[in-house]
XYZ file of C-alpha atoms in Angstrom:
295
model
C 31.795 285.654 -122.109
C 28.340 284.089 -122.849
C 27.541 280.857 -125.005
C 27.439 282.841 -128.174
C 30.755 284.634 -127.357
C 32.193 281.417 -126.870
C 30.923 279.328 -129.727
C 31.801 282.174 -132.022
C 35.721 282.166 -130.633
C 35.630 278.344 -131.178
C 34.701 278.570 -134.663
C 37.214 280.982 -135.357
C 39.945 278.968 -133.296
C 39.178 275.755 -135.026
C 39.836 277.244 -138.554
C 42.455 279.604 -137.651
C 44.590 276.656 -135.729
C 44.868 275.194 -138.657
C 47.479 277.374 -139.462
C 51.271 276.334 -139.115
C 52.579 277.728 -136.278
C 55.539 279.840 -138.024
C 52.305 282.022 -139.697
C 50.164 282.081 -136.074
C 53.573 283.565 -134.598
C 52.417 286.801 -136.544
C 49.211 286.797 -134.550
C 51.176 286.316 -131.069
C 53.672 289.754 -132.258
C 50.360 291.076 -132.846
C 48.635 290.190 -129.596
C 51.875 291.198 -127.515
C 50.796 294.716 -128.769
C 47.584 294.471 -127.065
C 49.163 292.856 -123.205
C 51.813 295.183 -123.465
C 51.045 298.551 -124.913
C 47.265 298.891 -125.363
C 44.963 298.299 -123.842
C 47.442 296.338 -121.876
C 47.228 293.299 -119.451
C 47.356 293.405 -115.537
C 50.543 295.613 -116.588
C 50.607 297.150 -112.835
C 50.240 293.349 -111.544
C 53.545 292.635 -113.235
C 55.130 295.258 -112.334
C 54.625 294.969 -109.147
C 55.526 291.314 -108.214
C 58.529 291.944 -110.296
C 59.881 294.623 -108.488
C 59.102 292.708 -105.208
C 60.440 290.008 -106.371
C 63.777 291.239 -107.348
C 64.741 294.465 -105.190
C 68.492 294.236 -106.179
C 67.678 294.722 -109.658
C 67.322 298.077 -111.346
C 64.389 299.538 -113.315
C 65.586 299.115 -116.423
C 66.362 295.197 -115.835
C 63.119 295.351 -114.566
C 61.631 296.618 -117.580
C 63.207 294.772 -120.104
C 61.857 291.387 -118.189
C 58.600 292.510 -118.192
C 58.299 292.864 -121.707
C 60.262 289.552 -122.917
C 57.568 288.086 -120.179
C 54.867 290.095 -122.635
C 55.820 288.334 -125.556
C 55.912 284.946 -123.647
C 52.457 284.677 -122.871
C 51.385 285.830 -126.207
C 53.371 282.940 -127.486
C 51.931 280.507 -124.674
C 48.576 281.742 -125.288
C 49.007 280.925 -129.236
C 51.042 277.487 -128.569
C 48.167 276.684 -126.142
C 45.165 277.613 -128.851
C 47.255 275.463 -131.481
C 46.923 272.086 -129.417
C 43.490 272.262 -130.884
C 45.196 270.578 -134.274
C 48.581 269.812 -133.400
C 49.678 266.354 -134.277
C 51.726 264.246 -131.257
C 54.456 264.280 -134.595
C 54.535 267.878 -133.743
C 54.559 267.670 -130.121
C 57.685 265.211 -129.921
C 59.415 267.484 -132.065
C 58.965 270.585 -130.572
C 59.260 269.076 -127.178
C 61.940 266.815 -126.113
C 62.598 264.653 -123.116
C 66.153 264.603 -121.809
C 66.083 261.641 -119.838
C 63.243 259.541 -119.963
C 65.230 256.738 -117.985
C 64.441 258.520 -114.647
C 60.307 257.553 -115.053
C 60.865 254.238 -116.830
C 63.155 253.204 -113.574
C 59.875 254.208 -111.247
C 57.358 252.335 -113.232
C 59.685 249.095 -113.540
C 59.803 249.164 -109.558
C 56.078 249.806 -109.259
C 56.511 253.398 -108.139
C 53.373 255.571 -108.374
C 54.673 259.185 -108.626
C 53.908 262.729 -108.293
C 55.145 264.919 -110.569
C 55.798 268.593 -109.472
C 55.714 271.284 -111.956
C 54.744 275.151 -112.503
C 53.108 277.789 -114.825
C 56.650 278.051 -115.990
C 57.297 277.816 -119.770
C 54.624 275.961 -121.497
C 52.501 273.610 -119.046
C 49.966 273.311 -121.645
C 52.428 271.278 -123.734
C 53.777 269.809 -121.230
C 50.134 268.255 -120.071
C 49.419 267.024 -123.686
C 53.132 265.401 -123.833
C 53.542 263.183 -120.614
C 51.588 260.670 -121.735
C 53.684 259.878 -124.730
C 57.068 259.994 -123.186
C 55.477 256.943 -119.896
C 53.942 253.396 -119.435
C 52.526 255.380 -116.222
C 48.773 255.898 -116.241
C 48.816 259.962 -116.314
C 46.760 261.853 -114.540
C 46.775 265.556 -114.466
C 45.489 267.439 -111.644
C 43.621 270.606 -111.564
C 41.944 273.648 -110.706
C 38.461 274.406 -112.412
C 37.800 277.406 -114.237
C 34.557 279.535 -113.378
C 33.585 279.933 -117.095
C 32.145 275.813 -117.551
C 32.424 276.444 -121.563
C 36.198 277.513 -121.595
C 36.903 274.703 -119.203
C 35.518 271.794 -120.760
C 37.790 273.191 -123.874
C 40.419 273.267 -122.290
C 40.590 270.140 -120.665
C 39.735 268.352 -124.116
C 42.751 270.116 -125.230
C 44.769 268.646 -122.330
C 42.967 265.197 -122.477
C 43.938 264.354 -126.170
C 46.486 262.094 -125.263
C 44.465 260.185 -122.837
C 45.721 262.517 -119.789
C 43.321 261.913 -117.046
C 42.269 264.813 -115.572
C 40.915 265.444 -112.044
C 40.206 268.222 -109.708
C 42.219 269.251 -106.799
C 38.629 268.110 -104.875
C 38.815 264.931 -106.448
C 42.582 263.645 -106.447
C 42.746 261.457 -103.133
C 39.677 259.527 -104.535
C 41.652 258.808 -107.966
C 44.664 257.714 -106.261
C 42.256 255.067 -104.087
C 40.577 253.928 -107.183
C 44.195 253.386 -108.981
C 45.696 251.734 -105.820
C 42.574 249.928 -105.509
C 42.819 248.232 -109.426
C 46.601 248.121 -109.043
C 46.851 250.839 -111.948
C 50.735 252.718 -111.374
C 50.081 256.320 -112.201
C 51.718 259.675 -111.991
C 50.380 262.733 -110.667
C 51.172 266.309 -112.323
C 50.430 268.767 -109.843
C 51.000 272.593 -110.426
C 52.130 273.448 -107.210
C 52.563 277.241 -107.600
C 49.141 278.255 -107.141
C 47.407 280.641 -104.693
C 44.872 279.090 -101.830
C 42.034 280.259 -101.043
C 42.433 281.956 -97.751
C 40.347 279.800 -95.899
C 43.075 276.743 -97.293
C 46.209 278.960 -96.553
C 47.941 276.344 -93.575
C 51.688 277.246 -94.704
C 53.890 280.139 -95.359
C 57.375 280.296 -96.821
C 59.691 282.736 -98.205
C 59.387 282.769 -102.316
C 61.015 285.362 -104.403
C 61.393 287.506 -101.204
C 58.033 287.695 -100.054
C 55.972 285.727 -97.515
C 54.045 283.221 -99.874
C 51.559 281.149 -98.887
C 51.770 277.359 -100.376
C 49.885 274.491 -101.646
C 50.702 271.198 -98.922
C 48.651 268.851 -101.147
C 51.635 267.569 -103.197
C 53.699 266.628 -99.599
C 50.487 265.257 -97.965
C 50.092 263.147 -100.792
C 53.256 261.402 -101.323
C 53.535 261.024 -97.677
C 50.129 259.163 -97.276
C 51.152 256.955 -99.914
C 54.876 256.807 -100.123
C 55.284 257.828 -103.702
C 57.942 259.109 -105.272
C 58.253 263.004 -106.197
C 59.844 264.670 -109.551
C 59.978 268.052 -110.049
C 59.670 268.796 -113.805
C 61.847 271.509 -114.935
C 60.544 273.002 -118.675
C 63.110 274.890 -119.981
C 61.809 277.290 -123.667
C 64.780 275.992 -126.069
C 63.840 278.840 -128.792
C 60.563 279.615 -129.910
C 57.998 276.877 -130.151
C 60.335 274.466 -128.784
C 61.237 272.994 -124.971
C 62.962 270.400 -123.372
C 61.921 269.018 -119.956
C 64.229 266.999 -116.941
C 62.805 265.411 -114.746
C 64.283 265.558 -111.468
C 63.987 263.214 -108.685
C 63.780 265.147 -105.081
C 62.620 261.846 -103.287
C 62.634 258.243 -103.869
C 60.900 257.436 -100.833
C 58.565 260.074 -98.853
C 57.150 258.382 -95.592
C 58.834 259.496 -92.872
C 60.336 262.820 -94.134
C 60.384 265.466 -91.880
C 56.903 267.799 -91.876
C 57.427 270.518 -94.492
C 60.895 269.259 -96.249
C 59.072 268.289 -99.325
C 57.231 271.233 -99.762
C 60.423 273.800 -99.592
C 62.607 271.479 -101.221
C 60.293 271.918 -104.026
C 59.590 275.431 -103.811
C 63.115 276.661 -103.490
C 63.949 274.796 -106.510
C 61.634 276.334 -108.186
C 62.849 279.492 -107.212
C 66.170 278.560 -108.782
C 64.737 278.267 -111.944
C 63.079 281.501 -111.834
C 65.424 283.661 -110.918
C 67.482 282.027 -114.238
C 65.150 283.016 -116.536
C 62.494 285.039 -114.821
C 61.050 286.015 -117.932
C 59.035 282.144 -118.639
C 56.770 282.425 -115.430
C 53.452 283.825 -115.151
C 54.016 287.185 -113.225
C 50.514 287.819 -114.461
C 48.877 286.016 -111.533
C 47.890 287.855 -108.583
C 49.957 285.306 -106.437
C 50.741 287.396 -103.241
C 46.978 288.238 -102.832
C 47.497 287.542 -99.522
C 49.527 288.519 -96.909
C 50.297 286.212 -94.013
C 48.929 287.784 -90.924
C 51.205 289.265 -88.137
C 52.016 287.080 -84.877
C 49.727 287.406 -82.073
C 51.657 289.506 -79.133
């Protein structure tokens, strides 16, 4: 999309945003239409890493996940849009913290944290809503978007609560600066992404498949002995969510190489396989295939 394309889709996103959400719902049933049916979304994508995913089940569980999935990212693509004029009245309404004590133990003992979470369920939310619910200096880490325009919007979206944003690239120098000025922050770090080949240095098994794996999360609290909580987002009914925080480890120096990384991944995998429906099967996430052992 050019500059015209995307000034033109801002103007109509401001005004339309405006809407209440019950009335842009009609607009997500309507958009579903279009991922699902015609002309359709990466439908052969889905399919695939579905059925990969899940070999025991059978094609008609199979089917019917795919298209709840359908009508969750038209949702998350609305709910997303609408953070353009959503009030933080809004936001703590429609998404609720279950145990805030967890994070404001850490900051009382001067932990710095990183939190772990996924494109499961609404991350978009979730981004805008951490700063409210902490004392923590919040930073949220991640990956730029090719298009410049559509990623300055959307990290303005994910900024308006004073969320700090910085780039995978640019995360160690953050944490110096904040150690540096004494500043206790968290980290949110979606850790389900795909490397770039050239960055793949680990492989697990995820959803039955050889997966390669982000280490940057484990690196990081190692370095600096933070603390890491896995955020788990769970869609209450539509338009609302509730999130838990987690803790997988107090203290990270030390720790065996790699037991941070699949302790995180695995329990992500739990949630999935729950409700497989709220991740982003969209994503072309086994790109790669981890090459076979020299002989």
């Amino acid at each position: 999309m050019g500059v015209i394309g995307f000034y033109l889709f801002y103007a109509v996103n401001w005004i339309i945003t405006l809407l209440p959400l019950r009335v842009l719902y009609i607009f997500s049933d309507l958009l579903f239409v279009i991922l699902y049916y015609f002309p359709s979304y990466r439908r052969k994508v889905v399919s695939a890493n579905l059925k990969n995913s899940f070999p025991e089940k059978s094609a008609e569980e199979l089917a019917a996940t795919e298209k709840k999935f359908y009508r969750h990212l038209a949702d998350l693509f609305i709910e997303t849009l609408k953070l353009t004029h959503m009030s933080n009245k809004q936001l703590l309404r429609r998404f609720t913290f279950n145990n805030p004590e967890l994070m404001e133990r850490l900051y009382k003992e001067g932990r710095n944290v990183v939190l772990v979470h996924s494109h499961y369920n609404n991350w978009e939310w979730l981004g805008a809503r951490l700063p409210l619910y902490t004392n923590y200096n919040s930073v949220g880490v991640y990956k730029p978007l090719r298009n410049k325009l559509f990623d300055r919007f959307l990290n303005n979206l994910r900024s308006k609560n004073n969320l700090e944003l910085a780039p995978m690239s640019g995360v160690v120098r953050e944490i110096i600066k904040n150690r540096k000025n004494n500043t206790l922050s968290f980290y949110g770090i979606i850790a389900d992404q795909t490397p770039a080949k050239r960055d793949i240095k680990y492989w697990t098994n995820f959803l039955n498949q050889e997966t390669p794996v982000y280490l940057g999360p484990e690196r990081i609290v190692v370095k600096y002995d933070m603390a890491l909580v896995f955020l788990n987002v769970q869609k209450v009914k539509r338009g609302h969510y509730s999130l838990t925080s987690e803790l997988m480890f107090e203290h990270t120096a030390g720790l065996p190489e790699y037991l941070i990384t699949e302790t995180h991944v695995k329990r992500l995998e739990e949630i999935i396989r729950e409700k497989p429906e709220f991740w982003i099967w969209s994503h072309r996430r086994w790109k790669h295939k981890k090459p076979a052992p020299d002989v």
